[in-house]
Short mmCIF file of C-alpha atoms in Angstrom, two decimals:
data_model
loop_
_atom_site.label_atom_id
_atom_site.label_comp_id
_atom_site.label_asym_id
_atom_site.label_seq_id
_atom_site.Cartn_x
_atom_site.Cartn_y
_atom_site.Cartn_z
CA MET A 26 -14.78 -14.77 1.50
CA PRO A 27 -16.25 -13.24 -1.68
CA GLU A 28 -17.19 -15.54 -4.51
CA THR A 29 -14.88 -15.62 -7.52
CA SER A 30 -15.40 -17.06 -10.96
CA ALA A 31 -13.19 -19.75 -12.45
CA ASP A 32 -11.41 -17.25 -14.73
CA THR A 33 -10.45 -14.76 -12.01
CA THR A 34 -7.74 -14.81 -9.37
CA PRO A 35 -8.84 -15.29 -5.75
CA VAL A 36 -6.79 -14.00 -2.85
CA LEU A 37 -7.13 -16.69 -0.21
CA SER A 38 -7.42 -15.44 3.36
CA LEU A 39 -6.45 -18.10 5.88
CA SER A 40 -6.54 -17.93 9.68
CA ASN A 41 -6.23 -20.30 12.62
CA SER A 42 -8.66 -18.30 14.77
CA ASP A 43 -11.23 -21.14 14.76
CA LEU A 44 -8.74 -23.59 16.27
CA ALA A 45 -7.62 -23.93 19.86
CA GLY A 46 -4.47 -24.85 21.77
CA ARG A 47 -1.62 -26.64 20.05
CA GLU A 48 -3.75 -27.17 16.92
CA ARG A 49 -3.19 -23.52 16.07
CA PHE A 50 0.58 -23.97 15.83
CA ASP A 51 0.29 -27.28 14.01
CA TRP A 52 -1.94 -25.52 11.46
CA TYR A 53 0.75 -22.92 10.85
CA ILE A 54 3.45 -25.57 10.45
CA ASP A 55 1.31 -27.11 7.69
CA ILE A 56 0.77 -23.72 6.05
CA VAL A 57 4.51 -23.01 5.95
CA ARG A 58 5.24 -26.48 4.57
CA GLU A 59 2.72 -26.02 1.78
CA GLY A 60 3.33 -22.33 1.09
CA ILE A 61 7.12 -22.18 1.39
CA ALA A 62 8.79 -25.53 2.17
CA PRO A 63 9.16 -27.98 5.09
CA PHE A 64 10.66 -26.31 8.19
CA ALA A 65 11.02 -27.11 11.86
CA LEU A 66 9.21 -24.33 13.71
CA THR A 67 9.44 -23.38 17.38
CA SER A 68 7.71 -20.60 19.27
CA PRO A 69 7.24 -19.53 22.89
CA TYR A 70 3.58 -19.17 21.91
CA ALA A 71 3.20 -22.69 20.47
CA GLN A 72 0.34 -23.52 22.86
CA ASP A 73 -1.75 -20.59 21.67
CA PHE A 74 -0.32 -19.42 18.36
CA SER A 75 -2.12 -16.78 16.30
CA ALA A 76 -1.46 -16.38 12.56
CA GLN A 77 -3.05 -15.18 9.33
CA VAL A 78 -2.02 -15.71 5.72
CA LEU A 79 -3.06 -14.01 2.47
CA THR A 80 -1.97 -15.80 -0.69
CA ALA A 81 -2.47 -15.52 -4.45
CA ASP A 82 -1.27 -17.50 -7.44
CA LEU A 83 0.21 -15.16 -10.07
CA GLY A 84 0.87 -17.88 -12.62
CA VAL A 85 4.66 -17.79 -12.90
CA ALA A 86 5.04 -16.92 -9.22
CA GLN A 87 3.14 -17.05 -5.96
CA LEU A 88 2.78 -14.25 -3.44
CA ALA A 89 1.86 -14.68 0.22
CA ARG A 90 1.73 -12.40 3.26
CA PHE A 91 2.35 -14.09 6.61
CA SER A 92 1.34 -12.45 9.90
CA PHE A 93 2.34 -14.42 13.01
CA LEU A 94 3.62 -14.40 16.57
CA PRO A 95 7.39 -14.62 17.22
CA LEU A 96 9.01 -17.90 16.18
CA GLY A 97 12.12 -19.64 14.92
CA ALA A 98 12.33 -21.61 11.66
CA VAL A 99 15.04 -24.08 10.66
CA ARG A 100 15.34 -25.91 7.33
CA THR A 101 17.86 -28.75 7.37
CA HIS A 102 19.25 -31.21 4.82
CA ARG A 103 16.64 -33.66 6.09
CA HIS A 104 13.85 -31.22 5.25
CA ILE A 105 15.35 -30.65 1.81
CA ARG A 106 15.41 -34.40 1.13
CA ARG A 107 11.81 -34.59 2.29
CA GLY A 108 10.67 -31.91 -0.15
CA ASP A 109 12.31 -29.20 -2.22
CA PRO A 110 10.14 -27.00 -4.46
CA GLU A 111 13.40 -25.56 -5.90
CA THR A 112 12.35 -21.96 -5.55
CA TYR A 113 13.89 -18.63 -4.70
CA GLN A 114 11.99 -16.80 -1.99
CA LEU A 115 12.25 -13.01 -1.94
CA GLY A 116 10.91 -11.66 1.32
CA LEU A 117 9.75 -8.16 2.23
CA VAL A 118 9.90 -7.75 6.01
CA GLN A 119 6.96 -5.47 6.72
CA ARG A 120 7.20 -5.81 10.48
CA GLY A 121 10.37 -7.20 11.95
CA PRO A 122 13.24 -7.62 12.42
CA MET A 123 14.03 -10.98 10.80
CA LEU A 124 17.33 -12.69 11.66
CA VAL A 125 18.41 -14.99 8.82
CA SER A 126 21.29 -17.34 8.06
CA GLN A 127 22.05 -19.41 4.94
CA GLN A 128 25.34 -20.77 3.59
CA ARG A 129 27.42 -18.98 6.27
CA GLU A 130 25.78 -15.64 5.51
CA GLU A 131 24.00 -14.06 8.49
CA THR A 132 22.12 -10.80 8.71
CA SER A 133 19.38 -8.93 10.53
CA VAL A 134 16.73 -7.58 8.18
CA PRO A 135 14.76 -4.63 9.64
CA SER A 136 11.21 -3.61 8.83
CA GLY A 137 11.09 -2.50 5.21
CA GLY A 138 14.08 -4.64 4.23
CA LEU A 139 14.29 -7.27 1.50
CA VAL A 140 16.05 -10.63 1.76
CA LEU A 141 16.58 -13.58 -0.59
CA PHE A 142 16.84 -17.25 0.29
CA ASP A 143 16.36 -20.50 -1.58
CA THR A 144 14.77 -23.80 -0.62
CA SER A 145 17.67 -26.01 -1.75
CA SER A 146 20.09 -25.11 1.06
CA PRO A 147 19.77 -25.24 4.87
CA PHE A 148 18.29 -22.03 6.23
CA ASP A 149 17.58 -20.48 9.64
CA ALA A 150 15.22 -17.62 10.40
CA HIS A 151 14.32 -16.10 13.76
CA PHE A 152 11.74 -13.48 14.64
CA PRO A 153 12.51 -12.15 18.14
CA ASP A 154 9.78 -11.37 20.63
CA LEU A 155 9.50 -7.58 20.63
CA GLY A 156 5.88 -7.46 21.76
CA ASP A 157 4.28 -7.46 18.31
CA ARG A 158 3.48 -9.75 15.40
CA ALA A 159 5.90 -10.28 12.56
CA VAL A 160 4.65 -9.62 9.03
CA VAL A 161 6.50 -10.86 5.95
CA THR A 162 5.41 -10.96 2.30
CA ILE A 163 7.17 -13.61 0.23
CA LEU A 164 7.43 -13.88 -3.55
CA ARG A 165 8.06 -17.49 -4.59
CA VAL A 166 9.79 -17.88 -7.96
CA PRO A 167 10.81 -21.25 -9.44
CA LYS A 168 14.56 -21.26 -9.96
CA SER A 169 14.03 -22.31 -13.56
CA LEU A 170 12.01 -19.15 -14.25
CA LEU A 171 14.30 -16.55 -12.69
CA PRO A 172 16.28 -15.12 -15.64
CA LEU A 173 19.47 -14.83 -13.62
CA CYS A 174 22.24 -17.41 -13.36
CA ALA A 175 21.91 -19.42 -10.15
CA ASP A 176 25.56 -18.95 -9.18
CA ARG A 177 25.04 -15.20 -9.32
CA ALA A 178 21.73 -15.16 -7.43
CA ASP A 179 23.15 -17.44 -4.73
CA ARG A 180 25.68 -14.76 -3.81
CA LEU A 181 22.83 -12.63 -2.48
CA ARG A 182 21.28 -15.17 -0.14
CA SER A 183 20.67 -14.02 3.44
CA ARG A 184 21.88 -10.51 2.78
CA GLN A 185 19.89 -7.41 3.54
CA LEU A 186 19.08 -5.99 0.11
CA SER A 187 18.52 -2.27 -0.22
CA SER A 188 15.42 -1.25 -2.15
CA GLU A 189 17.01 1.98 -3.36
CA GLY A 190 16.82 2.57 -7.09
CA ALA A 191 13.99 2.26 -9.58
CA ALA A 192 13.70 -1.54 -9.63
CA GLY A 193 13.96 -1.83 -5.84
CA SER A 194 11.37 0.86 -5.22
CA LEU A 195 8.91 -0.70 -7.68
CA LEU A 196 9.49 -4.19 -6.30
CA HIS A 197 9.03 -2.98 -2.73
CA HIS A 198 5.74 -1.30 -3.70
CA LEU A 199 4.53 -4.32 -5.67
CA LEU A 200 5.22 -6.81 -2.87
CA GLY A 201 3.56 -4.55 -0.34
CA SER A 202 0.41 -3.77 -2.31
CA VAL A 203 -0.51 -6.44 -4.87
CA LEU A 204 -2.33 -8.76 -2.46
CA ASP A 205 -4.66 -5.88 -1.62
CA GLN A 206 -5.42 -5.25 -5.31
CA VAL A 207 -5.32 -8.53 -7.23
CA ASP A 208 -8.45 -10.24 -5.85
CA GLY A 209 -10.95 -10.88 -8.66
CA ARG A 210 -8.64 -9.83 -11.49
CA SER A 211 -8.61 -11.98 -14.61
CA LEU A 212 -6.16 -14.86 -14.72
CA SER A 213 -4.37 -13.25 -17.67
CA GLU A 214 -3.95 -9.97 -15.78
CA SER A 215 -2.66 -11.80 -12.70
CA HIS A 216 -0.23 -13.71 -14.89
CA ARG A 217 1.00 -10.39 -16.33
CA ILE A 218 1.51 -9.07 -12.78
CA GLY A 219 3.41 -12.23 -11.95
CA MET A 220 5.68 -11.74 -14.97
CA ILE A 221 6.30 -8.14 -13.92
CA ALA A 222 7.14 -9.30 -10.39
CA VAL A 223 9.64 -11.87 -11.68
CA ASP A 224 11.23 -9.38 -14.09
CA LEU A 225 11.52 -6.72 -11.38
CA ALA A 226 12.99 -9.28 -8.96
CA ALA A 227 15.56 -10.33 -11.57
CA THR A 228 16.42 -6.71 -12.40
CA PHE A 229 16.64 -5.83 -8.71
CA LEU A 230 18.94 -8.77 -7.92
CA ALA A 231 21.07 -8.17 -11.03
CA GLY A 232 21.52 -4.56 -9.95
CA HIS A 233 23.04 -5.74 -6.66
CA LEU A 234 25.47 -7.87 -8.69
CA ASP A 235 26.26 -5.25 -11.33
CA ALA A 236 24.97 -7.82 -13.81
CA ALA A 237 22.00 -6.10 -15.46
CA ALA A 238 23.54 -6.57 -18.90
CA THR A 239 23.39 -10.35 -18.47
CA LEU A 240 19.59 -10.38 -18.24
CA PRO A 241 17.57 -11.43 -21.31
CA GLY A 242 16.42 -8.54 -23.49
CA GLU A 243 12.75 -9.34 -22.86
CA THR A 244 13.28 -9.17 -19.08
CA ARG A 245 14.91 -5.76 -19.40
CA ARG A 246 12.10 -4.60 -21.71
CA ARG A 247 9.35 -5.62 -19.30
CA ALA A 248 11.17 -4.10 -16.33
CA LEU A 249 11.55 -0.82 -18.25
CA LEU A 250 7.84 -0.89 -19.10
CA ALA A 251 7.02 -1.37 -15.42
CA ARG A 252 9.15 1.66 -14.56
CA ILE A 253 7.47 3.73 -17.27
CA ARG A 254 3.98 2.73 -16.11
CA ALA A 255 4.85 3.65 -12.54
CA PHE A 256 6.18 7.03 -13.73
CA ILE A 257 2.97 7.64 -15.68
CA GLU A 258 0.87 6.73 -12.65
CA ALA A 259 2.81 9.13 -10.43
CA ASN A 260 2.53 12.02 -12.91
CA LEU A 261 -1.01 11.78 -14.27
CA GLY A 262 -1.81 15.25 -13.00
CA ASP A 263 0.94 16.88 -15.03
CA PRO A 264 -0.42 18.34 -18.29
CA GLY A 265 3.14 18.10 -19.63
CA LEU A 266 3.13 14.29 -19.43
CA THR A 267 3.92 13.77 -23.12
CA PRO A 268 5.80 11.02 -24.95
CA ALA A 269 8.83 13.32 -25.12
CA ALA A 270 8.76 13.92 -21.35
CA ILE A 271 8.33 10.21 -20.60
CA ALA A 272 11.13 9.21 -22.98
CA PHE A 273 13.48 11.88 -21.59
CA GLN A 274 12.89 10.70 -18.01
CA HIS A 275 13.87 7.15 -18.96
CA HIS A 276 16.82 8.03 -21.20
CA ILE A 277 15.29 6.61 -24.37
CA SER A 278 14.09 8.13 -27.63
CA VAL A 279 10.43 8.82 -28.34
CA ARG A 280 10.63 6.25 -31.13
CA THR A 281 11.89 3.62 -28.67
CA LEU A 282 9.08 4.52 -26.28
CA HIS A 283 6.45 3.92 -28.96
CA GLU A 284 8.18 0.68 -29.95
CA LEU A 285 8.01 -0.52 -26.34
CA PHE A 286 4.25 -0.03 -26.29
CA ARG A 287 3.70 -1.60 -29.71
CA SER A 288 3.20 -5.03 -28.14
CA GLU A 289 1.06 -3.64 -25.31
CA PRO A 290 -2.77 -3.48 -25.40
CA GLU A 291 -2.73 0.28 -26.12
CA PRO A 292 -0.28 3.03 -27.14
CA VAL A 293 1.44 5.08 -24.47
CA MET A 294 -0.79 8.17 -24.65
CA SER A 295 -3.90 6.00 -24.73
CA THR A 296 -2.66 4.56 -21.44
CA VAL A 297 -2.20 8.04 -20.02
CA ARG A 298 -5.68 9.15 -21.14
CA ARG A 299 -7.37 5.99 -19.83
CA ARG A 300 -5.77 6.27 -16.40
CA ARG A 301 -6.62 9.98 -16.19
CA LEU A 302 -10.23 9.23 -17.05
CA GLU A 303 -10.38 6.43 -14.50
CA ARG A 304 -9.07 8.74 -11.79
CA CYS A 305 -11.59 11.43 -12.77
CA ARG A 306 -14.42 8.90 -12.80
CA ALA A 307 -13.49 7.74 -9.29
CA ASP A 308 -13.40 11.34 -8.04
CA LEU A 309 -16.78 12.13 -9.58
CA ALA A 310 -18.28 9.18 -7.69
CA ASP A 311 -16.67 10.20 -4.37
CA PRO A 312 -19.20 11.78 -1.97
CA GLY A 313 -16.36 13.57 -0.22
CA LEU A 314 -15.67 15.52 -3.44
CA ARG A 315 -19.31 16.37 -4.18
CA VAL A 316 -18.80 20.12 -3.88
CA CYS A 317 -15.60 20.20 -5.93
CA PRO A 318 -16.26 21.64 -9.42
CA ILE A 319 -15.86 19.15 -12.24
CA ALA A 320 -13.35 21.37 -14.01
CA VAL A 321 -11.14 21.33 -10.90
CA LEU A 322 -11.28 17.54 -10.67
CA ALA A 323 -10.40 17.24 -14.35
CA GLY A 324 -7.50 19.65 -13.92
CA ARG A 325 -6.16 17.57 -11.02
CA TRP A 326 -5.63 14.71 -13.45
CA GLY A 327 -4.06 16.59 -16.32
CA PHE A 328 -7.06 17.77 -18.35
CA ALA A 329 -6.28 21.43 -18.98
CA SER A 330 -9.43 22.02 -21.06
CA PRO A 331 -12.82 21.32 -19.39
CA ALA A 332 -14.48 21.11 -22.81
CA GLU A 333 -11.99 18.51 -24.03
CA PHE A 334 -12.43 16.52 -20.81
CA SER A 335 -16.20 16.52 -21.21
CA ARG A 336 -15.94 15.29 -24.81
CA VAL A 337 -13.48 12.51 -23.99
CA PHE A 338 -15.43 11.43 -20.91
CA ARG A 339 -18.72 11.24 -22.83
CA ARG A 340 -17.09 9.37 -25.70
CA THR A 341 -15.56 6.83 -23.29
CA TYR A 342 -18.39 6.28 -20.82
CA GLY A 343 -21.44 7.28 -22.88
CA VAL A 344 -22.56 9.97 -20.46
CA ALA A 345 -21.52 13.54 -19.61
CA PRO A 346 -19.42 14.01 -16.43
CA LYS A 347 -22.19 16.01 -14.71
CA GLN A 348 -24.78 13.32 -15.38
CA PHE A 349 -22.41 10.57 -14.29
CA ARG A 350 -21.75 12.34 -10.99
CA HIS A 351 -25.48 12.88 -10.42
CA GLU A 352 -26.24 9.19 -11.02
CA ALA A 353 -23.25 7.96 -9.01
CA LEU A 354 -24.05 10.09 -5.96
CA GLY A 355 -27.77 9.55 -6.25
CA ALA A 356 -28.83 12.99 -5.06
CA GLY A 357 -27.94 16.64 -5.03
CA ASP A 358 -27.20 19.12 -7.74
CA PRO A 359 -23.74 18.22 -9.09
CA ARG A 360 -21.55 21.03 -10.37
#
């Protein structure tokens, strides 16, 4: 495991591969108890159970990816009395299916599906033996921090939740990718990602209840910002990515767009320019793109003028693009 400093976020990678026999399943029971809540677990593979877990603390929420052999999990009133972290758990089934039941709601969640449950009510989950591991990523959010009335959120428990729509698509992507990207980030950046995750979860759930208008204004603002940032990221190569185009796509005025970014670290077009430069910098350091002309790489990321790109790159990184490529690749005659 790579070393991390005290002010960065580690992604903990846990495995029972060093254990043997029944100890492997007992290890996983402990992991579930600590990472989700106390459950009674059963598995046909209990005598030789294989599992891995990736987990990260995002400040206001925790994210964990569980990879394991088929099993059943039951949480009873006794378990709840023994320990209740009072959290909502939003799960992305990355390899399934997952059969779930809570408060008389039952459903089968296929691979790619999302499902909500909470730790304060009895809950059953079953992962059938289909010849492969199950993989589930779970976002844990304290009930007190989810900006959605509990009686509304509870209506969605143990239902397959479609990820269609902007909030669902972003949430699906975030749950599936953040653990591969957050390791070593600053605590403040991880906390910001956690806030985005909670806001997207609230917006996503509210959308299934037709209750978006009940969310706090700040939650709606941060969710809109997340949508705008995702749109920017997906369209960096478009030279027409202007404030007017961004505002039009999100049904807001240009003035509102600039107001949204007023409390952010940089204005909207500074964000666009920075991300374009970062993409260009990565391409210039890629050996597989060594023979691609610099002007072509710059054009891929929205820089229509090679001269302008060269000026902005030098001003930002203190070196011309050609020299940066030469130093990054270590040999050859860069173009």
